[in-house]
mmCIF file of C-alpha atoms in Angstrom:
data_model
loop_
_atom_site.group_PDB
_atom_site.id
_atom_site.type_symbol
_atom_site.label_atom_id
_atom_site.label_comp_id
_atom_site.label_asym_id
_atom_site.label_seq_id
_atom_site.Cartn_x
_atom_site.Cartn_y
_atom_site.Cartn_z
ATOM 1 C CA UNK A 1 -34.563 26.024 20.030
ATOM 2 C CA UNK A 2 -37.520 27.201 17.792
ATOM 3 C CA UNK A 3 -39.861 25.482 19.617
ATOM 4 C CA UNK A 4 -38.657 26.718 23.051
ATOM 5 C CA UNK A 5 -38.835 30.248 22.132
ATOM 6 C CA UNK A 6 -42.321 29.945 20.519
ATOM 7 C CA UNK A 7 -43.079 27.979 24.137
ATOM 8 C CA UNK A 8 -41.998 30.934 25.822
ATOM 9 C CA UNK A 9 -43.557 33.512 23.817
ATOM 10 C CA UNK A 10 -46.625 31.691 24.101
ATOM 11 C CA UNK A 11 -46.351 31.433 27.886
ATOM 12 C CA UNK A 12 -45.555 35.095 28.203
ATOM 13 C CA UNK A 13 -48.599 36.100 26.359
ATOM 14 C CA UNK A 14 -50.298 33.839 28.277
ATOM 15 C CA UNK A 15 -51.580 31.956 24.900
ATOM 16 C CA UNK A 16 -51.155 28.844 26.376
ATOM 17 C CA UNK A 17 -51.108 27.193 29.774
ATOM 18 C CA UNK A 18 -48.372 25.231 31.491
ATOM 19 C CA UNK A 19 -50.152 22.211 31.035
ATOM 20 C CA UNK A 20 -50.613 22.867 27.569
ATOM 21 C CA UNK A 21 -46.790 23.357 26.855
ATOM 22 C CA UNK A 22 -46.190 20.288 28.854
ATOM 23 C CA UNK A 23 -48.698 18.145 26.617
ATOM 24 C CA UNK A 24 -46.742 19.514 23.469
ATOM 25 C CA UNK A 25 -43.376 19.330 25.033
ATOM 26 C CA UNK A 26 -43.864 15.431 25.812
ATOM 27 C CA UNK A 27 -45.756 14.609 21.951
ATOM 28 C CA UNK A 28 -43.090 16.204 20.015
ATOM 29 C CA UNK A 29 -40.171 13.791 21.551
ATOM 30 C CA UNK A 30 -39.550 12.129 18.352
ATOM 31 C CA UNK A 31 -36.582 10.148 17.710
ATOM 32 C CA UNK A 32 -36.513 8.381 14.031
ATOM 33 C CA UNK A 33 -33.335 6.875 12.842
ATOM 34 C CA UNK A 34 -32.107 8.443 9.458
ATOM 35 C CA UNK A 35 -33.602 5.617 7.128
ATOM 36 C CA UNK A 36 -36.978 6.149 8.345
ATOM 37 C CA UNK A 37 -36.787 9.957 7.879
ATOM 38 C CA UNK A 38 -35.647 9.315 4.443
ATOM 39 C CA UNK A 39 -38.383 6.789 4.147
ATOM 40 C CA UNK A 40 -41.024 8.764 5.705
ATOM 41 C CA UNK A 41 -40.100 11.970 2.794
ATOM 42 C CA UNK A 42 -41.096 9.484 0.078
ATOM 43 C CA UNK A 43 -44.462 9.624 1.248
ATOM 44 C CA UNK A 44 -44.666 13.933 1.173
ATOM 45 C CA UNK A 45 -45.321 14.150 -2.611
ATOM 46 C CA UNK A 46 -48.338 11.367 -2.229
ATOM 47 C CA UNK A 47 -50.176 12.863 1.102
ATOM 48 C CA UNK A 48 -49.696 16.362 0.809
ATOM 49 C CA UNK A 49 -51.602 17.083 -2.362
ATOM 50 C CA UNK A 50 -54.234 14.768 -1.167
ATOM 51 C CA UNK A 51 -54.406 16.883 1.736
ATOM 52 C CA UNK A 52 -54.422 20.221 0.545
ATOM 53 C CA UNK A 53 -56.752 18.864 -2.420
ATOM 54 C CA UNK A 54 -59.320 17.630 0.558
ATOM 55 C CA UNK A 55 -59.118 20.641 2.760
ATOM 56 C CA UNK A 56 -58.921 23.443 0.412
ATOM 57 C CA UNK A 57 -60.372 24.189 -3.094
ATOM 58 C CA UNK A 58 -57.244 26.867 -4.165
ATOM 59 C CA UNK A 59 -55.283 26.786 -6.876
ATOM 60 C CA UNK A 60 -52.401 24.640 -5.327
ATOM 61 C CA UNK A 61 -54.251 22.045 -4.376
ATOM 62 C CA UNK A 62 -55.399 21.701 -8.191
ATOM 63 C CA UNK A 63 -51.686 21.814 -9.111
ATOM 64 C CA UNK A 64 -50.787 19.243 -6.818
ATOM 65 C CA UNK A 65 -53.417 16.900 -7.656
ATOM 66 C CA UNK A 66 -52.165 17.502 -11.175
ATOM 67 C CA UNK A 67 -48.452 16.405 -10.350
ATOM 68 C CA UNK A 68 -50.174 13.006 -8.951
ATOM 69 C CA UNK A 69 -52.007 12.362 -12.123
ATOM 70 C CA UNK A 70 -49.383 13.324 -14.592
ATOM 71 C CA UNK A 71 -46.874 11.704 -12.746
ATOM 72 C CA UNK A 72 -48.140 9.744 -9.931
ATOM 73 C CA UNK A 73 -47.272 6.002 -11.081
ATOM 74 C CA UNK A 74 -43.437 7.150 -11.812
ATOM 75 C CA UNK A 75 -43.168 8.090 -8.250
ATOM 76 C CA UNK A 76 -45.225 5.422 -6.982
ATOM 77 C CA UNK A 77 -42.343 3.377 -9.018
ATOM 78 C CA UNK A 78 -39.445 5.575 -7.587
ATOM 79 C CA UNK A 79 -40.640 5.522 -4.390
ATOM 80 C CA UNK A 80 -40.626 2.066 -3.768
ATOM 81 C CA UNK A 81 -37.158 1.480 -5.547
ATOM 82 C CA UNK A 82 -35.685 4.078 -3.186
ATOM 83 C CA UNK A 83 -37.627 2.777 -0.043
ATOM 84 C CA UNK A 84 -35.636 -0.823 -0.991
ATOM 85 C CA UNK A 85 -32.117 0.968 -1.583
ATOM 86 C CA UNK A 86 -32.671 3.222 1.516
ATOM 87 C CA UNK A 87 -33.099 0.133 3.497
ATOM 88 C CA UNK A 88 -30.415 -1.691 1.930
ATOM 89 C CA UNK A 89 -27.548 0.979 2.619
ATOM 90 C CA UNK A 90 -25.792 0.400 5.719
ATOM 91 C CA UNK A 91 -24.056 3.970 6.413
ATOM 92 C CA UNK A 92 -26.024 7.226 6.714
ATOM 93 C CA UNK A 93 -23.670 8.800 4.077
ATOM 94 C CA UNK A 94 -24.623 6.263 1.237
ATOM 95 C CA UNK A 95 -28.118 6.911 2.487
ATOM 96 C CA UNK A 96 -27.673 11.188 1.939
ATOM 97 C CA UNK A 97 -25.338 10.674 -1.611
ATOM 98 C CA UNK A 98 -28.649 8.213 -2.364
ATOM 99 C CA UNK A 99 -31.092 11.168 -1.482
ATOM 100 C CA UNK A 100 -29.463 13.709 -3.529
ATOM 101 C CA UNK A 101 -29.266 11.638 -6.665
ATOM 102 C CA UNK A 102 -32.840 10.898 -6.522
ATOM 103 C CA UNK A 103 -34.031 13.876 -8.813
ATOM 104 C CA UNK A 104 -32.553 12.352 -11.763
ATOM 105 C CA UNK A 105 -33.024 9.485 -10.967
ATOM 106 C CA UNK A 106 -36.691 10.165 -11.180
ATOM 107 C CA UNK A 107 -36.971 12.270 -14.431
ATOM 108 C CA UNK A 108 -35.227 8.899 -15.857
ATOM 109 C CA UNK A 109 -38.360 7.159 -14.418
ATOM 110 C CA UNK A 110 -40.951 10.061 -15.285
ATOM 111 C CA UNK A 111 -39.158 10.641 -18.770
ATOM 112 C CA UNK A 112 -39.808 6.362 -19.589
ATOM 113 C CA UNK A 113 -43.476 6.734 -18.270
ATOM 114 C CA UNK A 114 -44.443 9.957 -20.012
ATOM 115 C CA UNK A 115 -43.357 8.088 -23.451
ATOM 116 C CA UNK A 116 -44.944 5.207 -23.058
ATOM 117 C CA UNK A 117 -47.780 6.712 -22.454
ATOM 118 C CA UNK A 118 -47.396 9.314 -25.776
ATOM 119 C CA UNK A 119 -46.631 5.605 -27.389
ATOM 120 C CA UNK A 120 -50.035 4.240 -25.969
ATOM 121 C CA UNK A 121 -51.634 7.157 -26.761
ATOM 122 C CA UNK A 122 -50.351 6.714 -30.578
ATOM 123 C CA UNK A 123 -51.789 3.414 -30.425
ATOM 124 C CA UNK A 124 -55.598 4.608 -30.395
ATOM 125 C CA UNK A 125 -54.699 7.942 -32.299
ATOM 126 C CA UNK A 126 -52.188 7.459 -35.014
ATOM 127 C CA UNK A 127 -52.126 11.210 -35.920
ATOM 128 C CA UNK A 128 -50.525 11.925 -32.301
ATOM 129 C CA UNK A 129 -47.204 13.468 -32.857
ATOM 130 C CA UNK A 130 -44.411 11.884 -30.370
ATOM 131 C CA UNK A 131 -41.798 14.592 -29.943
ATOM 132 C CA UNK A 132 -38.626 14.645 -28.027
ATOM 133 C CA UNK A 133 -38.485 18.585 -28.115
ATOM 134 C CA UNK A 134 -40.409 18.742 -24.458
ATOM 135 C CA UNK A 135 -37.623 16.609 -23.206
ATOM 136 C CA UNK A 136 -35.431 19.202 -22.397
ATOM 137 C CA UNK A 137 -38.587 21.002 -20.383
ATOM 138 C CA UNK A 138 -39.410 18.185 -18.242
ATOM 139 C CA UNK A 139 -35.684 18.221 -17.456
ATOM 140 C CA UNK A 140 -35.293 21.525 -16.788
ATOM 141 C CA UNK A 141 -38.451 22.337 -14.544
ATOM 142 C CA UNK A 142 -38.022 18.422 -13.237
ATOM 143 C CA UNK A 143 -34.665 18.821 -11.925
ATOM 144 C CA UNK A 144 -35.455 22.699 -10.399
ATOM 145 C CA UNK A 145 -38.481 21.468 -8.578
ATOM 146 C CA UNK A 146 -36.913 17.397 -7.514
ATOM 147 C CA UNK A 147 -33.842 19.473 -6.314
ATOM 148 C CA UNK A 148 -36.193 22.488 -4.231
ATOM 149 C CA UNK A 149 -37.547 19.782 -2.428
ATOM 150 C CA UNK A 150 -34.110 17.933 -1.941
ATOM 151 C CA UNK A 151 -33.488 21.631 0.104
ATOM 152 C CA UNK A 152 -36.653 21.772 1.624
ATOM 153 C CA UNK A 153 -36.243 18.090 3.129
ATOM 154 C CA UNK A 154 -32.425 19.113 4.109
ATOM 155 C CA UNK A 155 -34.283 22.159 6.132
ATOM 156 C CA UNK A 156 -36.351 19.609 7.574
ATOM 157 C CA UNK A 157 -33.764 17.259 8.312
ATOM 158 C CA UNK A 158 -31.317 20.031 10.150
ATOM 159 C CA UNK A 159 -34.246 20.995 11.886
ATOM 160 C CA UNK A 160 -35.084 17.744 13.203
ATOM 161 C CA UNK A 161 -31.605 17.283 13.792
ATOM 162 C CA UNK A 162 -31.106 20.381 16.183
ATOM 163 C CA UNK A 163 -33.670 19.168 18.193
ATOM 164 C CA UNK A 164 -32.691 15.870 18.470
ATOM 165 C CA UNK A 165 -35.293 14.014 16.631
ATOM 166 C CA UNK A 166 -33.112 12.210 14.326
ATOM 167 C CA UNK A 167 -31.273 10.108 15.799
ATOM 168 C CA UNK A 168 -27.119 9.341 14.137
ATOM 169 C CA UNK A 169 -25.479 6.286 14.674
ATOM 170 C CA UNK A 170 -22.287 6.670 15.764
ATOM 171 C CA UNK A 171 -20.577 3.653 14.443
ATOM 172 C CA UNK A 172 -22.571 4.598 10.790
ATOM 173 C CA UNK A 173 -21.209 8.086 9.900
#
């Protein structure tokens, strides 16, 4: 329905031709099964920030290169152990309780990384203090940003959805 009324606006302004809206009518008929729109999200967190970080020089692209660097190998970790259980649930509900259980799931993963790194760090600088107090932090801001995007891919997916993109299987409800 979006897309139809920006169509039409466009038409009526005479922004685009009826070709045009024909060529963008017939490359935006999409239809992914739920799995591979669950599998295709994992890869948001990786390409994006490469993409803004290529394209632009702002301050958000430096943040998001950041996230990769701080984080990057825990997701690269998380990502492929939720690509293998996304592919091994049958139904689309285990599929959606398995999507929003992911945040902690990955804060586990990030948490585990982060001190073996202060551990490795130790290693070559034994006056390195290894506290737990930044714990609850990385929790905190962990959990409000995995679970934002958990809402911003749930936009997404509706979206898709309503347009018939994503394709349900009735016999996997």
């Amino acid at each position: 329905l979006i897309i139809e009324f920006v169509f039409q606006v466009f038409k009526k302004n005479k922004w685009i031709n009826t070709e045009g809206e024909y060529w963008v009518r017939f490359s935006c008929q999409l239809n992914m099964t739920l799995k591979n729109f669950y599998r295709a999200t994992l890869l948001l967190p990786i390409v994006v920030p490469l993409i803004v970080s290529t394209f632009g020089t702002t301050s958000l692209g430096w943040w998001l290169t950041m996230s990769i660097f701080i984080s990057g190998l825990e997701y690269i970790i998380f990502a492929i152990a939720m690509f293998y259980l996304i592919g091994k649930y049958r139904t689309d509900k285990k599929i959606r309780q398995l999507f929003w259980r992911s945040p902690p799931i990955f804060i586990v993963i990030a948490i585990c990384g982060w001190y073996i790194g202060l551990y490795k760090g130790r290693l070559t600088n034994p006056s390195l203090i290894v506290s737990f107090d930044m714990v609850y932090i990385f929790l905190f801001y962990g959990l409000l940003i995995g679970y934002g995007y958990c809402l911003f891919i749930e936009l997404i997916y509706r979206v898709f959805q309503s347009l018939g993109w994503i394709s349900l299987n009735q016999h996997n409800k």
